[in-house]
Amino acid sequence: METFQSLLNQRLRDALRKAELPDAGELTPASDPRFGDYQTNAALVLGKQRGENPRVLAEKIVAQIEAGDLCESPAVAGAGFINFTLRPGAVTEKTMELLRDRRLGVAEVESPRRIVIDFGSPNVAKPMHVGHIRSTVLGDALARIGQFLGHEVIRDNHLGDWGTQFGMVIYGWKNLLDRQALQRNPLPEIVRIYKKTNERATSNPDVREACRQELIKLQAGDRESLDIWNECVAFSMQDFEHVYKLLDVHYDLQCGESFYHDRLPGVVERLLKSGIAEISEGAAVVFFRDNPELADTPLIIRKRDGGFNYATTDVATVDYRINDLKADAIWYVVGAPQILHFKQIFGIARREGYTADLRHITFGSILGEDRKLMKTRSGENVPLRDLLEEACKRARKIIEEKNPGLSEDAKTDIAQKIGIGAVKYADLSQYRMTDYVFSWDKMLSLQGNTAPYLQNAYVRIRSIFRKAGESAPKVDKLALADSAEINLAKRLCQFAEVVPQVLNDFRPNILANYLFEVANSFHTFYEACPVLKSEEPARSSRLALCDLAARVLKQGLDLLGIKVPEKM
C-alpha cells in the first residue's frame, strides 16, 4: 500500500521531469499544519544550484503537478516552499484502506537483510545496573521494528563472561566465599568477594599474582576453575533472565566472550599472515597508518605474554557473525565511549574484505536529579532489577488510587505494563544521543509525553467499546466531516510513513513522538466529536476511527516493546 508521502513524491518527480528540472529536495510532512500536510524544498535546492529565483522555479514546478485526486492545488509559500493539503475524500479513501489492512499500511522492505543486533551485553559476576537500560531497550526496539519491516533479525547478547575479573572472582571464591550468603543471594556475594579481592590485590603483589595465576588456569581449561566459572555464569544468568522477563526482552543467541576463546589464536595468525597485523615489541598489533583518525591508536590483538583481549574477541565475533551466521548487517548498540574501538574493529573487517554493513549505534547517559550519572547514595550503580521493581511498585500505587476495585492479579499485571512501559518510553522518546534525567514523577505521569498517557489513550478507546457493548463495526464507507476526525485520520495515515524512518538513523524517538501526536489528535477528536451519542452513519464511522486509533497505538507501542493494558 502506497502512502500519501510516496504518492506525492512520485507526482513531484513527474512534475520536475515535465518542467525539465532534475530531482531535488525532499517531500516531508509539513512542520506547521496551517500551511498544509506536506511540503517540499525542491525549488529552494534547485534555486541555489542554478542561481535562479526559487519562487519562480516553484511556480514552474506547481504548474506541472497533477495531483488533484490527492490534494488541493499546491501553494507556493515563503522563499519557495511548495505546500500540499490533502483532500478530505483522499484521506477518507486511504483510511478505509488502513481499516482493512492488518499491517496498517506499513509495507515490508523489498530487499530484506539478515541483521545481527548486538545489544544489552552485561558482564557476568555483576548485577545489571541502570546503565544497561539504554542498550537493552534501544536494541530491542530496533529488533522489533526491523523484524516488522521484514528483515531477518538475530538478537545476540554478547555477554562479558571471560576476562581478567574472573581471576579475582576465582581467587575470592576459593579464599573468601560465604557459602550460606551465596545460597541466599548469589550475585551480591560474588560482587562482595570480587571487591574484597580487588582491594587486597591493589595493596598486595602476592594476591595480585595469585589472581593472575587463577586467570591463566581458567584460560588453560583447569577443571576446578571452570567449575567455579560455570557456577558464576549460571547465577548471573538467573539474575539476567529475571530482568529480561520483566522487560519482555528475548535473545536468539547469548554468545559470550567465552564462546570465541578457542578461535582467538587462529584470528591472530590469520591477521599476521595477511600483513594486517605485525609483531611490535613482542605483541601482535594492528596499525592504521593510512587512517589519520586512527594513525596514533594501534590495536593490540595479542599481548606480549601471549594473552588475548576483548579486541581479539571482537574480531572473532565479526568473523562468526558474517561467516557462520551469514549476516548482511551487524548493528552494535553500545555506548559512545566505544566509538574509537569500533572504528578500529570495522577498519580491520574492511581490510579483510568483509562487505557487511557494520554500524555502531551509540547513545547518551541516564542522569540522576542532580544531572550527574545516576548512582545510589553510596556512589554505586543502581541495580536494574531494583529499579524495574520500584517502577512496578509506584505504578501499582497509582492504579490502586485510580481504580481500587480491580482484582489483585489485574493490579499486578497492569502495574507491570505501566511501570516497565514508563521506564522504556522515558528512554526511547529521547533522541538516543541525548543525556536525560531519570524522573519517576515525570515518566509515570498520566499527562504529557509519557507511556502512561499513551496507554491511557488506548484504554479510553477500549472503554468506548465496552460502553457500546460491541466490537468495531464493519463499515463500507467512512463519513469524515468534522475537522477533528479528518485530522485524526490524516495522523493515522502517517503510521506507514513513520515506521520505516526509524531505521534510517536508528531513532525510535521518531515513532514515540508520532504516537504522542496520535494520542493528542485522538483526545481532540474525542472531545469535539461525540461517538456513541452521534447518529448514523457518523456513529459507525467514528467507532471505526476509534478502533483504528487503538490499533495504531497498540502496534506502535509494541514496536517499542511497550504493552498496553485494557483497563487502568
XYZ file of C-alpha atoms in Angstrom:
568
model
C 0.000 0.000 0.000
C 1.442 3.336 -1.019
C 1.481 6.206 1.459
C 0.474 9.783 0.755
C 4.141 10.729 1.033
C 5.272 8.200 -1.579
C 2.382 9.082 -3.932
C 3.063 12.826 -3.719
C 6.797 12.197 -4.108
C 6.092 10.413 -7.384
C 3.838 13.252 -8.604
C 6.560 15.752 -7.675
C 9.219 13.784 -9.599
C 6.907 13.639 -12.617
C 6.378 17.419 -12.416
C 10.122 18.088 -12.196
C 10.702 15.934 -15.260
C 7.971 17.760 -17.226
C 9.478 21.093 -16.180
C 12.853 19.785 -17.454
C 14.349 20.020 -13.976
C 16.392 17.390 -12.098
C 15.184 15.590 -8.958
C 15.977 17.729 -5.922
C 14.998 18.380 -2.332
C 12.635 16.201 -0.338
C 8.942 15.989 0.422
C 8.218 15.845 4.151
C 5.227 16.257 6.485
C 4.580 19.974 6.958
C 6.172 21.450 10.064
C 3.069 23.621 10.648
C -0.403 22.266 9.764
C -1.552 25.811 8.911
C 0.492 25.531 5.726
C -0.822 22.109 4.683
C 0.010 18.457 5.215
C 3.233 18.050 3.208
C 5.830 20.384 1.803
C 8.895 20.263 -0.424
C 12.002 22.430 -0.591
C 12.824 21.273 -4.157
C 12.622 24.798 -5.594
C 14.950 26.203 -2.926
C 17.538 23.480 -3.573
C 17.333 23.988 -7.356
C 17.441 27.768 -6.974
C 20.704 27.512 -5.058
C 22.167 25.015 -7.535
C 21.185 27.017 -10.634
C 21.423 30.559 -9.338
C 17.733 31.162 -10.119
C 14.841 32.663 -8.162
C 13.353 29.773 -6.125
C 9.829 31.240 -6.124
C 9.852 31.401 -9.921
C 11.073 27.787 -10.023
C 8.380 26.789 -7.514
C 5.637 28.282 -9.719
C 7.107 26.434 -12.707
C 7.010 23.124 -10.781
C 3.484 23.691 -9.417
C 2.209 24.295 -12.976
C 3.259 20.732 -13.848
C 1.980 18.906 -10.751
C -1.004 16.629 -11.401
C -2.314 15.567 -8.002
C -5.921 16.724 -7.952
C -7.069 13.283 -6.844
C -4.889 13.563 -3.715
C -4.691 17.218 -2.731
C -5.888 20.751 -3.307
C -3.890 22.912 -5.720
C -0.317 23.084 -4.342
C 0.602 26.507 -2.941
C 3.924 28.356 -3.087
C 4.923 29.883 0.262
C 7.795 31.844 1.757
C 11.063 31.789 -0.138
C 9.854 28.985 -2.417
C 8.390 26.113 -0.414
C 5.608 24.151 -2.126
C 2.801 23.098 0.244
C 0.294 20.284 -0.296
C -3.074 19.983 1.507
C -4.786 16.604 1.234
C -8.365 16.393 0.014
C -10.807 15.024 2.635
C -12.029 12.475 0.073
C -8.497 11.134 -0.436
C -7.995 10.917 3.334
C -11.279 9.010 3.724
C -10.318 6.550 0.982
C -6.829 5.945 2.408
C -8.263 5.471 5.925
C -10.635 2.832 4.574
C -7.617 1.005 3.139
C -5.933 1.087 6.560
C -9.024 -0.302 8.277
C -8.804 -3.378 6.048
C -5.024 -3.820 6.384
C -3.646 -5.817 9.311
C -0.239 -4.085 8.824
C -1.824 -0.599 8.999
C -0.284 0.365 5.673
C 3.319 -0.493 6.588
C 4.944 -2.252 3.632
C 7.640 -4.880 4.093
C 11.042 -3.991 2.634
C 11.726 -5.095 -0.936
C 15.216 -6.397 -0.102
C 15.185 -7.967 3.376
C 18.527 -8.455 5.097
C 19.808 -10.770 7.800
C 20.738 -8.411 10.628
C 22.580 -9.361 13.818
C 21.832 -6.846 16.573
C 24.297 -6.864 19.474
C 22.656 -5.224 22.495
C 22.463 -5.470 26.275
C 25.731 -7.356 26.820
C 26.089 -7.238 30.630
C 29.134 -8.577 32.473
C 28.821 -11.888 34.280
C 29.504 -11.841 38.056
C 27.977 -8.355 38.304
C 24.296 -7.372 38.522
C 22.820 -5.436 35.611
C 22.559 -1.757 36.503
C 20.719 1.334 35.297
C 23.385 1.912 32.631
C 22.162 -1.204 30.821
C 18.709 0.275 30.147
C 19.623 2.225 27.035
C 21.400 -0.541 25.117
C 18.777 -3.112 26.097
C 15.569 -1.207 25.273
C 17.031 0.560 22.219
C 18.361 -2.708 20.782
C 15.070 -4.479 21.478
C 13.031 -1.722 19.780
C 15.287 -1.760 16.695
C 14.999 -5.559 16.557
C 11.193 -5.404 16.760
C 10.944 -2.706 14.084
C 13.463 -4.425 11.805
C 11.530 -7.679 12.064
C 8.182 -5.937 11.450
C 9.618 -4.404 8.274
C 10.534 -7.862 7.011
C 14.214 -8.228 7.895
C 15.537 -11.440 9.444
C 16.786 -10.267 12.840
C 19.136 -12.214 15.109
C 19.291 -10.792 18.639
C 22.689 -11.523 20.232
C 23.527 -10.878 23.891
C 27.354 -10.663 23.805
C 27.966 -11.410 27.483
C 31.176 -10.302 29.219
C 31.854 -13.756 30.639
C 35.582 -14.230 30.044
C 38.029 -11.635 31.288
C 40.534 -10.504 33.881
C 37.829 -10.100 36.537
C 37.497 -13.887 36.710
C 40.995 -14.292 38.108
C 39.835 -12.197 41.065
C 36.438 -13.907 41.308
C 38.001 -17.376 41.409
C 40.619 -16.299 43.972
C 37.836 -14.775 46.106
C 35.701 -17.889 45.668
C 38.493 -20.110 46.998
C 39.572 -17.819 49.861
C 36.675 -15.531 50.897
C 33.384 -17.163 49.895
C 30.467 -17.342 52.362
C 28.511 -20.359 51.071
C 25.355 -19.513 53.013
C 25.316 -15.966 51.634
C 25.823 -17.412 48.130
C 22.784 -19.659 48.522
C 20.621 -16.826 49.910
C 21.520 -14.196 47.319
C 24.242 -15.287 44.897
C 25.149 -12.168 42.920
C 25.752 -9.785 45.847
C 28.061 -12.404 47.401
C 30.016 -12.784 44.142
C 30.316 -8.983 43.908
C 31.486 -8.867 47.561
C 34.292 -11.407 47.073
C 35.368 -9.657 43.858
C 35.585 -6.277 45.599
C 37.423 -7.708 48.609
C 39.926 -9.461 46.337
C 40.408 -6.309 44.278
C 41.200 -4.362 47.471
C 43.765 -6.972 48.532
C 45.315 -7.185 45.049
C 45.754 -3.404 44.924
C 47.916 -3.399 48.060
C 49.429 -6.896 47.981
C 51.555 -8.032 44.981
C 51.276 -11.659 46.089
C 47.479 -11.571 45.863
C 47.702 -9.784 42.515
C 49.975 -12.540 41.177
C 47.720 -15.252 42.640
C 44.751 -13.737 40.762
C 46.768 -13.701 37.551
C 47.601 -17.365 38.014
C 43.932 -18.195 38.599
C 43.067 -16.499 35.296
C 45.808 -18.429 33.465
C 44.486 -21.701 34.899
C 40.935 -20.843 33.809
C 42.035 -19.980 30.288
C 44.094 -23.182 30.151
C 40.978 -25.237 30.948
C 41.676 -26.188 34.590
C 38.674 -28.248 35.757
C 38.249 -26.656 39.210
C 38.492 -23.151 37.724
C 35.967 -23.993 35.018
C 33.537 -25.411 37.601
C 33.683 -22.163 39.610
C 33.319 -20.136 36.423
C 30.285 -22.179 35.332
C 28.613 -21.613 38.701
C 29.205 -17.849 38.446
C 27.764 -17.779 34.924
C 24.691 -19.784 35.987
C 23.979 -17.497 38.966
C 24.401 -14.404 36.760
C 22.134 -15.770 34.044
C 19.373 -16.394 36.612
C 19.539 -12.733 37.603
C 19.694 -11.520 33.997
C 16.730 -13.677 32.989
C 14.623 -12.159 35.769
C 15.385 -8.688 34.398
C 14.749 -9.730 30.793
C 11.420 -11.281 31.777
C 10.362 -8.001 33.419
C 11.472 -6.092 30.321
C 9.919 -8.631 27.917
C 13.242 -8.825 26.057
C 14.242 -12.024 24.279
C 17.503 -13.145 22.653
C 18.128 -15.636 19.865
C 21.776 -16.072 20.891
C 23.722 -15.401 24.074
C 27.249 -15.980 22.789
C 29.528 -14.525 25.428
C 33.238 -13.806 25.069
C 34.000 -17.379 26.214
C 32.294 -18.727 23.082
C 35.095 -17.246 20.947
C 38.045 -18.187 23.168
C 39.195 -21.173 21.090
C 39.071 -19.099 17.897
C 41.450 -16.367 19.071
C 44.822 -17.965 18.191
C 43.589 -18.539 14.627
C 42.386 -14.926 14.334
C 45.814 -13.581 15.298
C 47.683 -15.964 12.989
C 45.415 -15.044 10.081
C 45.907 -11.317 10.600
C 49.675 -11.744 10.908
C 49.811 -13.892 7.760
C 47.797 -11.357 5.739
C 50.004 -8.485 6.915
C 47.095 -6.681 8.587
C 48.804 -7.292 11.951
C 52.523 -7.245 12.742
C 54.761 -8.017 15.696
C 55.736 -4.894 17.611
C 57.717 -5.065 20.872
C 56.660 -8.686 21.301
C 52.914 -8.055 20.832
C 50.716 -8.676 17.771
C 49.439 -5.250 16.748
C 47.245 -3.761 14.002
C 48.351 -0.290 12.876
C 46.114 2.118 10.951
C 48.796 4.204 9.266
C 46.570 5.165 6.298
C 43.792 6.493 8.517
C 44.630 9.906 10.052
C 41.929 9.443 12.703
C 43.377 6.112 13.906
C 47.049 6.528 12.996
C 48.084 7.202 16.603
C 45.984 4.404 18.131
C 47.229 0.915 17.182
C 45.179 -2.059 18.357
C 46.843 -4.882 20.298
C 45.289 -8.254 19.444
C 47.816 -10.437 21.322
C 49.751 -9.206 24.324
C 53.450 -9.761 24.909
C 52.671 -12.528 27.401
C 50.623 -14.343 24.762
C 47.250 -13.364 26.244
C 44.320 -12.095 24.216
C 41.922 -9.234 24.969
C 38.408 -8.152 24.085
C 39.640 -6.591 20.825
C 40.716 -10.054 19.654
C 37.328 -11.399 20.723
C 35.528 -8.664 18.787
C 37.442 -9.512 15.599
C 36.491 -13.185 16.085
C 32.876 -12.127 16.685
C 32.731 -10.278 13.353
C 34.114 -13.413 11.647
C 31.489 -15.625 13.258
C 28.560 -13.337 12.506
C 29.495 -12.920 8.850
C 30.841 -16.391 8.034
C 28.689 -18.608 10.285
C 25.515 -16.558 10.762
C 25.703 -15.137 7.200
C 24.842 -11.626 8.400
C 24.340 -8.875 5.831
C 24.491 -6.282 8.608
C 25.727 -6.158 12.204
C 24.459 -3.416 14.486
C 26.277 -2.814 17.768
C 24.091 -0.947 20.278
C 26.928 0.138 22.553
C 27.699 3.385 24.406
C 29.531 6.321 22.830
C 32.821 5.769 24.775
C 33.478 2.773 22.483
C 33.428 4.814 19.235
C 37.193 4.579 18.648
C 37.287 0.866 19.438
C 34.592 0.044 16.878
C 36.227 2.202 14.218
C 39.301 0.005 14.686
C 37.308 -3.260 14.579
C 35.354 -2.151 11.497
C 38.609 -0.980 9.879
C 40.091 -4.459 10.293
C 36.924 -6.051 8.877
C 37.100 -3.856 5.773
C 40.796 -4.652 5.281
C 39.874 -8.337 5.414
C 37.401 -7.741 2.585
C 34.149 -8.010 4.539
C 31.339 -6.036 2.893
C 28.620 -6.445 5.551
C 27.036 -3.232 6.826
C 28.703 -2.643 10.211
C 27.119 0.021 12.427
C 27.936 1.306 15.892
C 24.681 2.700 17.318
C 25.722 4.989 20.152
C 23.668 6.579 22.929
C 23.966 9.086 25.758
C 23.744 8.658 29.525
C 20.980 8.448 32.116
C 21.340 11.168 34.754
C 20.014 11.495 38.275
C 18.041 14.501 39.504
C 21.395 16.201 40.217
C 22.210 15.904 36.466
C 25.139 13.586 37.202
C 25.399 9.908 36.264
C 22.666 8.075 38.161
C 24.092 6.395 41.293
C 22.909 5.176 44.683
C 23.626 7.313 47.764
C 26.730 5.245 48.433
C 28.017 6.005 44.923
C 27.237 2.561 43.467
C 25.489 1.879 40.167
C 21.721 1.488 40.665
C 20.813 -2.215 40.147
C 18.467 -2.515 37.169
C 16.367 -5.205 38.832
C 15.698 -2.922 41.830
C 14.829 -0.008 39.556
C 12.326 -2.023 37.481
C 10.669 -3.487 40.574
C 10.406 0.033 42.017
C 8.719 1.173 38.782
C 6.101 -1.575 39.165
C 5.504 -0.661 42.848
C 4.999 3.016 42.013
C 2.676 2.182 39.120
C 0.627 -0.104 41.371
C 0.153 2.720 43.870
C -1.232 4.927 41.075
C -3.596 2.131 39.940
C -4.878 1.488 43.468
C -5.755 5.181 43.808
C -7.347 5.363 40.342
C -9.168 2.020 40.210
C -9.216 0.272 43.627
C -11.932 -2.189 42.542
C -9.603 -4.185 40.286
C -8.583 -7.688 41.345
C -5.112 -8.242 42.827
C -3.966 -10.129 39.716
C -5.232 -7.333 37.459
C -3.449 -4.687 39.570
C -0.172 -6.650 39.357
C -0.467 -7.134 35.586
C -1.417 -3.530 34.848
C 1.235 -2.158 37.222
C 3.917 -4.109 35.374
C 2.723 -2.879 31.971
C 2.596 0.726 33.150
C 5.783 0.702 35.255
C 8.012 -1.077 32.741
C 6.433 0.829 29.860
C 7.145 4.116 31.625
C 10.845 3.298 32.051
C 11.200 2.171 28.432
C 9.318 5.122 26.960
C 11.254 7.671 29.016
C 14.354 6.366 27.256
C 13.016 5.708 23.755
C 11.195 9.044 23.438
C 14.562 10.824 23.660
C 16.971 11.131 20.749
C 19.419 8.327 21.559
C 22.467 10.620 21.831
C 20.740 12.917 24.344
C 21.504 12.540 28.055
C 18.264 12.588 30.026
C 17.273 12.996 33.666
C 15.558 9.969 35.214
C 12.424 11.283 36.967
C 9.797 8.971 38.466
C 7.162 11.710 38.654
C 7.609 12.705 35.022
C 7.751 9.221 33.484
C 4.728 7.896 35.431
C 2.567 10.960 34.802
C -0.744 10.500 33.002
C -0.134 13.882 31.343
C 2.478 14.841 28.772
C 4.697 12.743 26.524
C 4.788 9.572 28.652
C 3.891 5.903 28.234
C 1.010 6.107 30.765
C -0.526 8.967 28.732
C -0.409 6.849 25.549
C -1.613 3.723 27.365
C -4.460 5.751 28.858
C -5.493 6.911 25.367
C -5.711 3.257 24.314
C -7.662 2.353 27.483
C -10.087 5.207 26.861
C -10.802 3.851 23.369
C -11.370 0.336 24.698
C -13.780 1.740 27.287
C -15.852 3.251 24.456
C -16.399 -0.227 23.045
C -17.163 -1.657 26.488
C -19.829 1.008 26.961
C -21.186 0.330 23.472
C -21.263 -3.400 24.210
C -19.993 -4.095 20.717
C -16.771 -4.512 18.763
C -15.589 -2.292 15.938
C -18.250 -2.118 13.217
C -17.535 -3.251 9.657
C -18.067 -0.141 7.558
C -18.148 0.076 3.758
C -17.664 3.817 3.763
C -16.423 6.367 6.274
C -18.227 9.649 6.858
C -15.476 12.060 7.898
C -16.808 15.611 8.055
C -15.559 17.306 11.225
C -12.038 18.754 11.066
C -11.043 16.858 14.239
C -11.893 13.466 12.726
C -10.217 14.335 9.420
C -7.073 15.440 11.285
C -7.049 12.208 13.322
C -7.449 10.187 10.116
C -4.554 12.073 8.489
C -2.384 11.356 11.515
C -3.222 7.641 11.411
C -2.341 7.512 7.713
C 1.195 8.660 8.620
C 1.976 5.489 10.621
C 3.195 3.731 7.484
C 5.483 6.689 6.715
C 6.964 6.925 10.210
C 7.855 3.284 11.000
C 10.401 2.785 8.156
C 12.063 6.118 9.016
C 13.143 4.787 12.430
C 15.892 2.626 10.926
C 17.342 5.472 8.802
C 19.314 6.782 11.757
C 18.193 4.279 14.411
C 15.783 6.702 16.080
C 12.822 5.102 17.887
C 12.065 8.576 19.276
C 10.529 9.408 15.864
C 7.937 6.666 16.416
C 7.449 7.566 20.098
C 6.769 11.217 19.313
C 4.447 10.274 16.452
C 2.386 8.114 18.843
C 2.199 11.046 21.249
C 0.757 13.128 18.398
C -1.752 10.352 17.637
C -2.884 10.346 21.289
C -3.232 14.149 21.219
C -5.209 14.023 17.961
C -7.450 11.312 19.396
C -8.207 13.326 22.548
C -9.028 16.397 20.417
C -11.346 14.252 18.279
C -12.934 12.609 21.351
C -13.815 15.992 22.874
C -15.072 17.513 19.628
C -16.947 14.564 18.147
C -19.484 12.538 20.172
C -19.094 8.875 19.313
C -21.802 6.750 20.939
C -24.389 9.552 21.007
C -23.957 10.525 17.347
C -26.414 9.455 14.631
C -25.623 7.010 11.850
C -23.606 6.981 9.647
C -21.363 9.176 11.865
C -21.598 6.753 14.814
C -20.257 3.710 12.978
C -17.708 5.824 11.152
C -16.375 7.299 14.399
C -16.303 3.901 16.098
C -14.245 2.582 13.183
C -11.877 5.552 13.500
C -11.544 4.893 17.258
C -10.691 1.267 16.565
C -8.056 2.277 14.010
C -6.502 4.719 16.505
C -6.360 1.940 19.122
C -4.697 -0.421 16.640
C -2.070 2.166 15.698
C -1.321 2.952 19.345
C -1.102 -0.717 20.296
C 1.046 -1.707 17.303
C 3.289 1.353 17.633
C 3.875 0.793 21.350
C 4.502 -2.911 20.731
C 7.254 -1.965 18.265
C 8.836 -0.021 21.138
C 8.482 -3.068 23.417
C 5.656 -1.493 25.458
C 2.450 -3.354 26.312
C -0.987 -1.788 26.662
C -3.500 -2.715 29.378
C -7.205 -2.961 28.578
C -8.073 -1.104 31.801
C -6.276 1.328 34.097
